[in-house]
Coordinates of C-alpha atoms and ligand atoms in Angstrom, one line a residue:
M1365 CA 0.0 0.0 0.0
C1366 CA 1.5 3.3 -1.1
G1367 CA 4.9 3.2 -2.8
I1368 CA 8.1 5.1 -2.1
V1369 CA 11.2 5.7 -4.2
G1370 CA 14.2 8.0 -3.5
Y1371 CA 17.2 8.6 -5.7
T1372 CA 20.5 10.5 -5.6
G1373 CA 23.0 10.2 -8.4
Y1374 CA 24.0 11.2 -11.9
R1375 CA 20.9 10.2 -13.8
D1376 CA 17.9 12.4 -14.6
V1377 CA 16.3 12.4 -11.2
V1378 CA 12.7 13.1 -12.4
S1379 CA 12.9 10.1 -14.9
V1380 CA 14.2 7.7 -12.2
L1381 CA 11.5 8.7 -9.7
L1382 CA 8.7 8.5 -12.3
K1383 CA 10.0 5.2 -13.6
G1384 CA 10.2 3.9 -10.0
L1385 CA 6.7 5.1 -9.2
T1386 CA 5.4 3.6 -12.5
N1387 CA 6.7 0.2 -11.4
L1388 CA 5.1 0.6 -8.0
E1389 CA 1.8 1.9 -9.2
Y1390 CA 0.1 -1.4 -8.4
R1391 CA 0.5 -0.4 -4.7
G1392 CA -1.8 2.6 -4.8
Y1393 CA -3.1 5.2 -7.2
D1394 CA -5.1 7.8 -5.3
S1395 CA -2.5 10.5 -5.9
A1396 CA 1.2 10.8 -6.6
G1397 CA 4.0 13.3 -5.9
I1398 CA 7.7 13.9 -6.0
A1399 CA 10.0 16.3 -4.1
L1400 CA 13.3 17.4 -5.7
R1401 CA 16.3 19.2 -4.3
D1402 CA 16.9 21.7 -7.0
D1403 CA 18.6 25.1 -7.1
N1404 CA 19.1 25.1 -3.3
R1405 CA 15.4 24.6 -2.7
I1406 CA 12.9 21.8 -2.2
K1407 CA 10.4 21.7 -5.0
V1408 CA 7.3 19.6 -4.7
Y1409 CA 5.0 18.4 -7.5
K1410 CA 1.7 16.5 -6.8
S1411 CA -1.3 15.3 -8.6
L1412 CA -4.5 13.7 -7.8
G1413 CA -5.4 10.3 -9.3
K1414 CA -3.2 8.2 -11.4
L1415 CA 0.5 8.7 -12.0
I1416 CA -0.1 9.9 -15.6
N1417 CA -1.5 13.1 -14.1
L1418 CA 1.7 13.7 -12.2
K1419 CA 3.7 13.0 -15.4
N1420 CA 1.6 15.6 -17.3
E1421 CA 2.0 18.1 -14.5
I1422 CA 5.7 17.8 -14.4
E1423 CA 6.0 17.9 -18.2
E1424 CA 4.1 21.3 -18.1
K1425 CA 6.4 22.6 -15.3
K1426 CA 9.7 21.2 -16.6
H1427 CA 11.0 24.7 -17.3
E1428 CA 11.0 25.4 -13.6
L1429 CA 13.7 22.9 -12.9
K1430 CA 17.4 23.6 -13.2
H1431 CA 19.4 20.5 -12.3
P1432 CA 17.9 18.3 -9.5
T1433 CA 20.4 15.8 -8.2
S1434 CA 18.2 14.0 -5.6
G1435 CA 14.5 13.4 -4.9
I1436 CA 11.9 11.3 -3.3
G1437 CA 8.5 10.2 -4.7
H1438 CA 5.3 8.6 -3.5
I1439 CA 2.1 7.1 -4.8
R1440 CA -0.7 7.0 -2.3
W1441 CA -3.4 4.6 -1.2
A1442 CA -5.4 6.8 1.1
T1443 CA -5.7 5.8 4.8
H1444 CA -5.8 9.1 6.8
G1445 CA -7.5 11.8 4.9
A1446 CA -9.4 11.5 1.6
P1447 CA -7.6 11.2 -1.7
S1448 CA -7.0 14.9 -2.4
L1449 CA -4.2 17.1 -3.6
V1450 CA -3.6 18.6 -0.2
N1451 CA -3.3 15.1 1.3
A1452 CA -1.0 13.8 -1.4
H1453 CA 2.6 13.2 -0.5
P1454 CA 5.3 14.5 -0.2
H1455 CA 4.5 16.6 2.9
T1456 CA 6.7 19.4 4.1
C1457 CA 7.2 21.2 7.4
T1458 CA 5.8 24.7 7.9
C1459 CA 8.7 26.5 6.0
G1460 CA 8.9 23.9 3.3
N1461 CA 12.6 23.0 3.9
L1462 CA 12.1 19.5 5.2
V1463 CA 10.1 17.0 3.1
V1464 CA 8.9 13.5 3.8
V1465 CA 7.1 10.6 2.1
H1466 CA 5.6 7.9 4.2
N1467 CA 3.9 4.5 4.0
G1468 CA 2.0 3.1 7.0
I1469 CA 0.0 4.6 9.8
I1470 CA 1.1 6.7 12.7
E1471 CA -1.2 5.8 15.5
N1472 CA -0.2 8.6 17.9
Y1473 CA -0.4 11.3 15.3
K1474 CA -3.2 13.2 16.9
E1475 CA -1.3 13.8 20.2
L1476 CA 1.9 14.8 18.2
R1477 CA -0.1 17.1 16.0
E1478 CA -1.6 18.9 19.0
E1479 CA 1.8 19.3 20.5
L1480 CA 3.3 20.6 17.3
I1481 CA 0.5 23.0 16.6
K1482 CA 1.1 24.5 20.1
K1483 CA 4.7 25.0 19.0
G1484 CA 3.5 27.0 16.0
C1485 CA 3.6 24.4 13.2
K1486 CA 1.0 25.1 10.5
F1487 CA -0.7 21.9 9.3
R1488 CA -2.3 21.9 5.8
S1489 CA -3.5 18.3 5.4
E1490 CA -5.5 15.7 7.3
T1491 CA -2.8 13.1 7.1
D1492 CA -0.8 11.4 9.8
T1493 CA 2.3 11.8 7.6
E1494 CA 2.4 15.6 7.8
T1495 CA 3.0 15.2 11.6
I1496 CA 6.3 13.4 10.8
A1497 CA 7.5 16.3 8.6
H1498 CA 6.8 18.9 11.4
L1499 CA 8.2 16.6 14.1
M1500 CA 11.5 16.0 12.2
A1501 CA 11.8 19.7 11.3
D1502 CA 11.3 20.5 15.0
E1503 CA 14.1 18.1 15.9
Y1504 CA 16.3 19.4 13.1
S1505 CA 15.9 22.9 14.4
K1506 CA 17.5 21.7 17.7
T1507 CA 20.4 19.7 16.3
K1508 CA 21.0 20.8 12.6
D1509 CA 21.7 17.2 12.0
L1510 CA 19.2 15.4 9.7
E1511 CA 20.2 11.9 10.6
K1512 CA 19.9 12.7 14.3
A1513 CA 16.6 14.5 13.7
V1514 CA 15.2 11.4 12.1
R1515 CA 16.5 9.1 14.9
N1516 CA 15.0 11.3 17.6
S1517 CA 11.7 11.6 15.8
V1518 CA 11.1 8.0 14.9
K1519 CA 11.5 7.1 18.6
R1520 CA 8.4 9.1 19.2
L1521 CA 6.3 7.5 16.4
Q1522 CA 3.9 4.7 17.3
G1523 CA 2.5 2.5 14.5
A1524 CA 4.0 1.6 11.2
Y1525 CA 6.2 3.6 8.9
A1526 CA 8.6 3.5 6.0
V1527 CA 9.6 7.1 5.7
C1528 CA 12.1 9.0 3.4
V1529 CA 13.3 12.5 4.3
M1530 CA 15.2 15.3 2.6
H1531 CA 16.2 18.7 3.8
K1532 CA 17.1 21.8 1.7
D1533 CA 20.2 22.4 3.8
V1534 CA 21.5 18.9 3.6
P1535 CA 22.2 18.5 -0.1
D1536 CA 21.8 15.2 -1.8
V1537 CA 21.3 13.2 1.4
I1538 CA 18.2 11.0 1.7
V1539 CA 17.4 9.5 5.1
G1540 CA 15.1 6.5 5.3
A1541 CA 13.7 4.7 8.3
R1542 CA 11.3 1.8 8.8
K1543 CA 9.1 0.0 11.3
H1544 CA 6.5 -2.6 10.3
A1545 CA 6.6 -1.4 6.7
P1546 CA 9.0 -2.6 4.0
M1547 CA 12.0 -0.5 2.8
L1548 CA 15.2 -1.3 1.0
V1549 CA 18.2 0.5 -0.3
G1550 CA 19.4 -0.1 -3.8
A1551 CA 23.2 0.2 -4.3
G1552 CA 24.7 1.6 -7.5
E1553 CA 28.0 3.2 -8.7
G1554 CA 27.9 6.9 -8.2
E1555 CA 24.2 6.6 -7.4
N1556 CA 22.0 5.1 -4.7
F1557 CA 18.3 4.4 -4.3
I1558 CA 15.8 3.8 -1.6
A1559 CA 12.4 2.2 -2.1
S1560 CA 9.5 0.5 -0.5
D1561 CA 9.7 -2.4 -3.0
T1562 CA 12.1 -3.9 -5.5
P1563 CA 10.3 -3.1 -8.7
A1564 CA 11.1 0.6 -8.1
I1565 CA 14.8 0.0 -8.5
I1566 CA 15.1 -3.1 -10.6
E1567 CA 15.7 -1.3 -13.8
Y1568 CA 18.8 0.3 -12.4
T1569 CA 20.4 -2.1 -9.9
K1570 CA 20.1 -5.6 -8.7
K1571 CA 22.0 -5.0 -5.4
A1572 CA 19.8 -4.4 -2.4
I1573 CA 20.1 -4.0 1.3
Y1574 CA 16.8 -4.7 3.2
L1575 CA 16.2 -2.6 6.2
D1576 CA 14.8 -4.3 9.3
D1577 CA 12.5 -2.6 11.9
N1578 CA 14.0 0.3 13.7
E1579 CA 16.8 0.8 11.2
I1580 CA 17.8 4.0 9.5
A1581 CA 19.6 4.4 6.2
V1582 CA 21.4 7.5 5.1
I1583 CA 22.3 7.6 1.4
T1584 CA 24.3 9.9 -0.7
K1585 CA 25.4 9.2 -4.3
D1586 CA 28.6 7.5 -3.1
N1587 CA 27.7 6.2 0.3
I1588 CA 25.2 4.0 2.2
K1589 CA 25.1 4.1 6.0
I1590 CA 22.7 1.9 8.0
T1591 CA 22.3 2.4 11.8
D1592 CA 20.0 1.5 14.5
T1593 CA 17.9 4.2 16.2
D1594 CA 20.7 4.9 18.6
G1595 CA 23.1 5.6 15.8
N1596 CA 25.1 2.4 16.0
I1597 CA 26.5 1.4 12.6
L1598 CA 25.1 -1.9 11.3
H1599 CA 26.9 -4.0 8.7
K1600 CA 24.1 -5.4 6.6
K1601 CA 24.3 -8.0 3.8
T1602 CA 23.9 -6.8 0.2
E1603 CA 21.5 -9.2 -1.6
I1604 CA 21.2 -9.8 -5.3
L1605 CA 17.6 -9.3 -6.5
P1606 CA 16.2 -12.3 -8.3
W1607 CA 13.9 -10.3 -10.6
E1608 CA 14.6 -9.3 -14.3
P1609 CA 13.2 -5.9 -15.5
V1610 CA 11.3 -7.8 -18.3
A1611 CA 9.0 -9.0 -15.5
L1612 CA 7.6 -5.5 -15.5
S1613 CA 6.7 -5.5 -19.1
K1614 CA 3.3 -6.5 -20.6
L1615 CA 5.1 -8.4 -23.4
G1616 CA 2.4 -7.5 -25.9
F1617 CA -0.6 -8.4 -23.8
K1618 CA -3.2 -5.7 -23.3
H1619 CA -3.0 -6.0 -19.5
F1620 CA -0.7 -7.4 -16.9
M1621 CA -3.6 -9.5 -15.7
L1622 CA -3.9 -11.3 -19.0
K1623 CA -0.1 -11.7 -19.3
E1624 CA 0.0 -13.2 -15.8
I1625 CA -2.9 -15.6 -16.5
H1626 CA -1.0 -16.8 -19.6
E1627 CA 2.2 -17.3 -17.5
Q1628 CA 0.5 -19.9 -15.4
P1629 CA 1.7 -23.1 -17.2
D1630 CA 5.3 -21.9 -16.8
V1631 CA 4.7 -20.9 -13.2
I1632 CA 3.5 -24.4 -12.4
R1633 CA 6.5 -25.9 -14.1
N1634 CA 8.7 -23.7 -12.0
V1635 CA 7.0 -24.7 -8.8
L1636 CA 7.3 -28.3 -9.6
N1637 CA 10.9 -28.0 -10.7
G1638 CA 13.2 -29.9 -8.4
K1639 CA 10.3 -31.2 -6.3
I1640 CA 9.1 -34.2 -8.3
Y1641 CA 12.0 -35.8 -10.1
D1642 CA 10.3 -39.1 -10.6
I1643 CA 6.7 -40.1 -10.0
D1644 CA 7.8 -43.2 -8.2
G1645 CA 10.0 -41.2 -5.9
P1646 CA 9.0 -39.0 -3.0
V1647 CA 8.2 -35.3 -3.2
I1648 CA 11.4 -33.3 -2.3
L1649 CA 10.4 -30.5 0.0
N1650 CA 13.5 -29.7 1.9
E1651 CA 12.0 -26.3 2.6
V1652 CA 9.9 -27.8 5.5
K1653 CA 12.3 -27.7 8.4
L1654 CA 10.3 -29.7 10.8
D1655 CA 11.8 -32.9 11.9
K1656 CA 10.2 -36.0 10.3
E1657 CA 9.3 -37.5 13.6
I1658 CA 7.5 -34.3 14.6
L1659 CA 5.6 -34.2 11.3
K1660 CA 4.6 -37.9 11.8
K1661 CA 2.9 -37.0 15.1
L1662 CA 1.5 -33.6 13.9
N1663 CA -2.2 -33.5 14.4
K1664 CA -3.1 -29.8 14.0
I1665 CA -2.3 -27.2 11.4
E1666 CA -3.7 -23.7 11.2
I1667 CA -3.5 -21.7 8.0
I1668 CA -3.9 -18.0 8.0
A1669 CA -4.2 -15.7 5.0
C1670 CA -6.3 -13.0 3.4
G1671 CA -8.2 -12.6 0.1
T1672 CA -7.1 -14.9 -2.7
S1673 CA -4.4 -16.4 -0.5
L1674 CA -7.2 -17.4 1.9
H1675 CA -8.9 -19.3 -1.0
A1676 CA -5.7 -21.1 -1.7
A1677 CA -5.5 -22.0 2.0
M1678 CA -9.1 -23.5 1.7
V1679 CA -7.9 -25.8 -1.0
G1680 CA -4.8 -26.5 1.2
K1681 CA -7.1 -27.6 4.1
Y1682 CA -9.1 -29.9 1.9
I1683 CA -6.1 -31.7 0.5
I1684 CA -4.0 -31.9 3.7
E1685 CA -7.0 -33.4 5.5
D1686 CA -7.7 -35.7 2.6
F1687 CA -4.1 -36.8 1.9
A1688 CA -2.5 -36.7 5.3
G1689 CA -5.4 -37.0 7.7
I1690 CA -4.2 -34.0 9.7
S1691 CA -6.9 -31.6 11.0
V1692 CA -6.5 -28.2 9.5
E1693 CA -8.2 -24.9 10.5
V1694 CA -8.3 -22.0 8.0
E1695 CA -8.9 -18.5 9.1
A1696 CA -8.7 -15.0 7.8
S1697 CA -5.7 -13.4 9.4
S1698 CA -7.8 -10.4 10.4
E1699 CA -10.0 -12.7 12.5
Y1700 CA -7.3 -14.8 13.9
I1701 CA -5.5 -11.9 15.5
Y1702 CA -8.5 -10.8 17.6
R1703 CA -9.5 -14.0 19.4
K1704 CA -8.0 -16.5 21.8
T1705 CA -6.7 -19.2 19.6
T1706 CA -5.5 -22.7 20.7
T1707 CA -2.2 -22.3 18.9
D1708 CA 0.6 -23.8 20.8
S1709 CA 4.1 -25.3 20.3
S1710 CA 2.7 -28.4 18.8
T1711 CA 0.8 -26.5 16.1
L1712 CA 2.2 -26.0 12.6
V1713 CA 1.0 -22.5 11.5
I1714 CA 1.1 -21.8 7.8
G1715 CA 0.9 -18.2 6.6
V1716 CA 0.1 -17.7 2.9
S1717 CA 0.7 -14.5 1.1
Q1718 CA 1.6 -13.4 -2.4
S1719 CA 3.3 -10.2 -1.2
G1720 CA 4.6 -11.4 2.1
E1721 CA 3.7 -7.9 3.4
T1722 CA 0.0 -8.1 4.3
A1723 CA -0.2 -6.5 7.7
D1724 CA -3.0 -8.7 9.1
T1725 CA -1.1 -11.9 8.2
I1726 CA 2.2 -10.5 9.6
T1727 CA 0.5 -9.7 12.9
A1728 CA -1.1 -13.2 13.0
I1729 CA 2.2 -14.9 12.3
K1730 CA 3.9 -12.9 15.0
Q1731 CA 1.2 -14.0 17.4
A1732 CA 1.6 -17.6 16.4
K1733 CA 5.4 -17.3 16.9
E1734 CA 4.8 -15.8 20.4
K1735 CA 2.9 -19.0 21.2
N1736 CA 6.0 -21.0 20.0
A1737 CA 4.3 -22.6 16.9
H1738 CA 6.5 -23.6 14.0
V1739 CA 5.7 -21.1 11.3
L1740 CA 5.8 -22.1 7.6
I1741 CA 5.3 -19.3 5.1
I1742 CA 4.2 -19.8 1.5
T1743 CA 4.9 -16.7 -0.4
N1744 CA 5.8 -15.3 -3.8
R1745 CA 8.2 -12.9 -2.1
P1746 CA 11.1 -14.7 -0.4
D1747 CA 12.5 -11.2 0.2
S1748 CA 9.5 -10.0 2.2
N1749 CA 8.9 -9.3 5.9
M1750 CA 6.8 -12.4 6.3
A1751 CA 9.5 -14.6 4.8
R1752 CA 11.9 -13.2 7.4
L1753 CA 9.6 -14.4 10.2
A1754 CA 9.5 -17.9 8.8
D1755 CA 10.9 -21.0 10.5
S1756 CA 10.2 -22.8 7.1
L1757 CA 9.8 -21.0 3.8
I1758 CA 8.2 -22.3 0.6
P1759 CA 8.8 -19.7 -2.1
V1760 CA 6.2 -20.1 -4.8
N1761 CA 8.4 -18.7 -7.7
A1762 CA 5.5 -17.1 -9.7
G1763 CA 7.6 -14.1 -10.6
I1764 CA 6.6 -10.5 -10.0
E1765 CA 2.8 -10.1 -10.1
V1766 CA 1.9 -6.6 -11.2
S1767 CA -1.9 -6.8 -11.7
V1768 CA -3.7 -6.0 -8.5
A1769 CA -5.9 -9.1 -9.0
A1770 CA -3.9 -12.1 -8.1
T1771 CA -3.9 -14.9 -10.7
K1772 CA -0.6 -16.7 -11.2
S1773 CA 0.4 -16.4 -7.6
Y1774 CA -2.9 -18.2 -6.6
T1775 CA -2.1 -21.2 -8.9
A1776 CA 1.5 -21.3 -7.6
Q1777 CA 0.1 -21.4 -4.0
L1778 CA -2.2 -24.2 -5.0
I1779 CA 0.6 -26.3 -6.4
S1780 CA 2.7 -25.6 -3.3
F1781 CA -0.2 -26.9 -1.2
Y1782 CA -0.4 -30.1 -3.4
L1783 CA 3.3 -30.7 -2.9
L1784 CA 3.1 -30.1 0.8
A1785 CA 0.0 -32.3 1.3
M1786 CA 1.7 -35.1 -0.7
H1787 CA 4.9 -34.7 1.3
L1788 CA 3.0 -35.0 4.6
A1789 CA 1.1 -38.0 3.2
E1790 CA 4.4 -39.7 2.3
I1791 CA 5.9 -39.0 5.8
K1792 CA 2.7 -40.3 7.5
E1793 CA 2.2 -43.0 5.0
T1794 CA -1.4 -42.2 4.7
L1795 CA -1.8 -42.6 0.9
D1796 CA -1.7 -45.6 -1.3
K1797 CA 1.5 -45.6 -3.5
T1798 CA -0.4 -46.0 -6.8
Y1799 CA -2.7 -43.2 -5.9
L1800 CA 0.2 -41.0 -5.1
K1801 CA 1.9 -41.9 -8.3
N1802 CA -1.2 -41.1 -10.4
L1803 CA -1.5 -37.8 -8.6
K1804 CA 2.0 -36.8 -9.4
H1805 CA 1.5 -37.9 -13.0
E1806 CA -1.6 -35.7 -13.3
L1807 CA 0.1 -32.8 -11.5
I1808 CA 2.9 -32.8 -14.0
Q1809 CA 0.3 -32.6 -16.8
L1810 CA -1.4 -29.5 -15.4
P1811 CA 0.7 -27.0 -17.4
T1812 CA -0.3 -28.6 -20.7
K1813 CA -3.9 -28.7 -19.7
I1814 CA -3.8 -25.0 -18.9
E1815 CA -2.2 -24.3 -22.2
E1816 CA -5.1 -26.1 -23.8
I1817 CA -7.5 -23.7 -22.1
L1818 CA -5.5 -20.7 -23.0
S1819 CA -5.1 -21.7 -26.6
N1820 CA -8.8 -21.1 -27.3
T1821 CA -10.6 -18.5 -25.1
S1822 CA -13.3 -17.6 -27.7
G1823 CA -16.0 -19.5 -25.7
I1824 CA -15.1 -17.7 -22.5
Q1825 CA -15.1 -14.3 -24.3
E1826 CA -18.5 -15.0 -25.8
C1827 CA -19.8 -16.0 -22.4
A1828 CA -18.3 -12.8 -20.9
R1829 CA -20.0 -10.7 -23.7
K1830 CA -23.4 -12.4 -23.1
F1831 CA -23.3 -11.9 -19.3
S1832 CA -21.5 -8.6 -19.0
S1833 CA -24.7 -6.6 -18.5
Y1834 CA -25.8 -8.5 -15.4
K1835 CA -25.4 -6.7 -12.1
N1836 CA -25.3 -9.7 -9.8
F1837 CA -23.8 -13.3 -10.0
I1838 CA -23.9 -16.3 -7.8
Y1839 CA -21.1 -18.9 -8.0
I1840 CA -21.9 -22.3 -6.5
A1841 CA -19.7 -25.4 -5.9
R1842 CA -19.2 -28.1 -3.3
G1843 CA -16.1 -29.7 -1.7
I1844 CA -12.7 -28.8 -3.0
N1845 CA -14.1 -26.4 -5.6
L1846 CA -16.0 -24.3 -3.1
A1847 CA -12.8 -22.2 -2.8
S1848 CA -12.8 -21.9 -6.6
A1849 CA -16.3 -20.5 -6.4
Y1850 CA -15.2 -17.9 -3.8
E1851 CA -12.1 -17.1 -5.8
G1852 CA -14.0 -16.8 -9.1
A1853 CA -16.5 -14.5 -7.5
L1854 CA -13.8 -12.4 -5.9
K1855 CA -12.0 -11.9 -9.2
L1856 CA -15.3 -10.7 -10.8
K1857 CA -16.0 -8.3 -8.0
E1858 CA -12.5 -6.9 -7.9
I1859 CA -12.1 -6.0 -11.5
S1860 CA -15.6 -5.4 -12.8
Y1861 CA -17.3 -4.2 -9.6
I1862 CA -20.2 -6.6 -10.3
N1863 CA -21.7 -8.1 -7.1
A1864 CA -20.7 -11.8 -7.2
T1865 CA -20.9 -14.2 -4.3
G1866 CA -19.7 -17.7 -3.9
Y1867 CA -21.9 -20.2 -1.9
P1868 CA -21.7 -23.9 -1.1
A1869 CA -24.2 -25.2 -3.6
G1870 CA -26.1 -27.0 -0.8
E1871 CA -26.6 -23.7 1.1
L1872 CA -28.5 -22.1 -1.9
K1873 CA -31.8 -23.4 -0.7
H1874 CA -31.2 -22.2 2.9
G1875 CA -31.6 -18.5 1.9
P1876 CA -29.8 -17.2 -1.2
I1877 CA -32.4 -18.9 -3.4
A1878 CA -34.8 -16.1 -2.5
M1879 CA -32.8 -13.8 -4.7
L1880 CA -33.0 -15.9 -7.8
D1881 CA -34.9 -14.8 -10.9
E1882 CA -33.9 -14.1 -14.5
T1883 CA -31.6 -11.2 -13.4
M1884 CA -29.3 -13.4 -11.4
P1885 CA -27.0 -15.8 -13.3
V1886 CA -25.8 -18.8 -11.4
L1887 CA -22.4 -20.3 -12.3
S1888 CA -22.0 -23.9 -11.1
I1889 CA -18.6 -25.6 -10.9
L1890 CA -19.0 -29.4 -11.3
I1891 CA -16.5 -32.0 -12.1
P1892 CA -17.8 -35.3 -13.6
G1893 CA -16.8 -38.2 -11.4
G1894 CA -16.6 -35.9 -8.4
I1895 CA -18.3 -36.9 -5.2
S1896 CA -20.9 -34.1 -5.3
Y1897 CA -21.5 -33.9 -9.1
D1898 CA -25.1 -35.1 -8.9
K1899 CA -25.9 -32.9 -6.0
I1900 CA -24.6 -29.8 -7.7
L1901 CA -26.6 -30.7 -10.8
S1902 CA -29.8 -30.8 -8.6
N1903 CA -28.9 -27.5 -7.0
S1904 CA -28.5 -26.0 -10.5
E1905 CA -32.0 -27.5 -11.5
E1906 CA -33.4 -25.7 -8.4
A1907 CA -31.9 -22.4 -9.7
K1908 CA -33.3 -23.1 -13.2
A1909 CA -36.7 -23.6 -11.7
R1910 CA -36.5 -20.0 -10.4
N1911 CA -35.7 -18.7 -13.9
A1912 CA -32.0 -18.0 -13.2
K1913 CA -29.7 -18.1 -16.2
L1914 CA -27.2 -21.0 -15.7
I1915 CA -23.5 -21.2 -16.6
A1916 CA -21.7 -24.5 -16.0
L1917 CA -17.9 -24.9 -15.6
T1918 CA -17.2 -28.5 -16.2
S1919 CA -14.8 -30.8 -18.0
S1920 CA -14.7 -32.0 -21.6
C1921 CA -16.2 -35.4 -20.9
D1922 CA -19.4 -33.9 -19.4
K1923 CA -21.8 -34.5 -22.3
N1924 CA -25.2 -34.4 -20.6
I1925 CA -25.5 -30.9 -19.3
D1926 CA -26.1 -28.7 -22.4
M1927 CA -29.9 -29.0 -22.0
L1928 CA -29.9 -27.6 -18.5
F1929 CA -27.3 -24.8 -18.8
D1930 CA -27.5 -21.7 -20.9
Y1931 CA -23.8 -21.6 -21.3
V1932 CA -21.1 -24.2 -20.7
L1933 CA -17.4 -23.5 -20.1
R1934 CA -15.1 -26.5 -20.3
I1935 CA -11.7 -27.5 -19.0
P1936 CA -9.7 -30.6 -20.0
D1937 CA -10.7 -33.8 -18.1
I1938 CA -9.2 -33.9 -14.7
S1939 CA -9.7 -35.6 -11.4
E1940 CA -11.8 -33.6 -9.0
I1941 CA -9.0 -33.4 -6.4
L1942 CA -6.7 -31.5 -8.7
S1943 CA -9.4 -29.6 -10.5
P1944 CA -9.1 -26.3 -8.6
A1945 CA -5.8 -25.8 -10.4
L1946 CA -7.7 -25.8 -13.7
T1947 CA -11.1 -24.3 -12.8
C1948 CA -9.5 -21.1 -11.6
V1949 CA -8.2 -20.3 -15.2
P1950 CA -11.6 -19.9 -17.0
L1951 CA -12.9 -18.1 -14.0
Q1952 CA -10.0 -15.6 -14.1
L1953 CA -10.6 -15.2 -17.8
L1954 CA -14.3 -14.7 -17.4
A1955 CA -13.8 -12.0 -14.9
Y1956 CA -11.1 -10.5 -17.1
Y1957 CA -13.2 -10.3 -20.3
I1958 CA -16.3 -9.0 -18.5
A1959 CA -14.2 -6.2 -17.0
E1960 CA -12.6 -5.6 -20.3
F1961 CA -16.0 -5.4 -22.1
L1962 CA -17.2 -3.0 -19.4
G1963 CA -14.1 -0.8 -20.0
K1964 CA -12.8 -1.2 -16.5
D1965 CA -9.3 -0.5 -15.4
V1966 CA -8.4 -4.2 -15.2
D1967 CA -4.9 -3.9 -13.7
Q1968 CA -5.6 -1.2 -11.2
P1969 CA -9.2 -1.5 -10.0
R1970 CA -10.6 1.3 -7.9
N1971 CA -10.0 1.4 -4.2
L1972 CA -7.6 -1.6 -4.2
A1973 CA -3.9 -2.0 -3.7
K1974 CA -1.7 -4.9 -4.3
S1975 CA -0.3 -5.3 -0.9
V1976 CA -2.4 -4.3 2.0
T1977 CA 0.2 -3.1 4.6
V1978 CA -2.4 -1.7 7.1
E1979 CA -4.6 -3.7 9.4
Ligands
AGP2226 C1 -6.3 -10.7 -4.8 O1 -6.8 -10.6 -6.1 C2 -6.5 -9.5 -4.0 N1 -5.9 -8.4 -4.6 C3 -6.4 -9.6 -2.5 O2 -7.5 -10.3 -2.0 C4 -5.1 -10.3 -1.9 O3 -5.2 -11.7 -2.3 C5 -5.1 -10.1 -0.4 O4 -4.9 -8.8 -0.1 C6 -3.9 -10.9 0.2 O5 -2.7 -10.5 -0.3 P1 -1.4 -11.3 -0.1 O6 -1.6 -12.6 -0.8 O7 -0.3 -10.5 -0.7 O8 -1.2 -11.5 1.4

């Protein structure tokens, strides 16, 4: 949520900042702004709405700039204060000499604000961030030392922050500090960067130093200094970023979402790589650091996650219970953290997150760690905060996901759960060897089956066109595909703003059926040979009897349903247990094409941000 980039060096500062913000735009797009140190002054440019508005604004005012050599930039996802120009970052102190950008929430900002107003500070915005600018300027007035001013100020901040600061009188120095919000320094030759996430700097350097909580970075073009909040120098490891800049290109696709949907076959190959060498051999999952004897006795797992990752967790529960006979609870992180759980040292807690930065999940994981549970993290970002908290880490290797709606990371999470469930089953010896072998065989074939779906999407596009004018949808399924129904409905809601809800098919008659008429399409997910196929068919009949338009998502061999359903979407034949890895693809595409027909902003849907770093 929100994105930060800072730069000092020999390149065109404005271009570096705007490029960095472009690559971070998935994190928020309510407003954007940059501050430059130019001509012995701090110059601030801001715009409301998307980054393009800021780019146009700067283009118009380019003539005002002489030769800026450092700057900080921000894109905002509003928390405190509405999305408005005055609330847009960067924020300055009263005289405009000190400027800050900030991600996170300062919980004690009201007290600090009152104190600073009494001291004569003039506040212009409703944000918590402006408090930081005034507080740091107040500290700077006492010490005339920017680093010290930042150190003294952050000690007074409660809540979460990744903050970058510049001062007019301290040329080409950027100071960054973090607590509970990500921040890293990018190291270059004759230039250095600071950012909230790697895409901001990947085009310029692959060398990064990740800040931990309560650390402060001071960068100039030739130097990087990291200290703790008492000023003690820290010697931190420089890491090489695994990403290639090409990951941030659409490669000819109209949207990142479509590109990422099409990447799924390769993503699955990547996840499986090195894990299944031979279908007769065991799954190799060295990432799970728990002793085999402990795993054998394990009888309780808790999985915590949000949004799409929560849906992957639901599939995870189903297959771990089915394959390994271990009882699994799945809970939204935001619920887990506010109740007395029974988590203890004998519990395996699995945190699932694409970004590894979701605040609710991080808090839940920290609570689980306090209770001495072993924490296994499944994430697409092995460089994230959550990954750093892990006792065991399964990186899902989906590559950078730019579109706000998660697609390929979901599939990668599903495959990771299949591997984990099979690994547990092998240790506990709960599955028949032939069954396991067939499962592995089918798992390896998934990429080809997804390629088959992707090679001809005309049916899905036609269905999307037919149904794009409906205002409400119901998705129904049972068993392992219930999560697919929830996820399909979430995708539609997120990018087309159509009201779509997933229900267990059997629950339809316990209430939701009252809503059914010809204005409410019902999409049923049913896999021939599946344990609840006939029941879902009956539930669909019940919907038909109430005049609902029916869409089926089924597999190729299902020949008997065309009479009942108004539209049939098909996937290649597959066993029900593995089918969520295929059913998600047409559902992603259906949501994509409906949003596309409606002219929605597919990659950056309103009100959303890619990583939700506030609770
Ligand atoms: C997915 O399409 C959403 N953007 C959202 O629900 C997301 O899955 C959720 O915020 C969790 O994010 P995470 O996986 O990065 O923790």
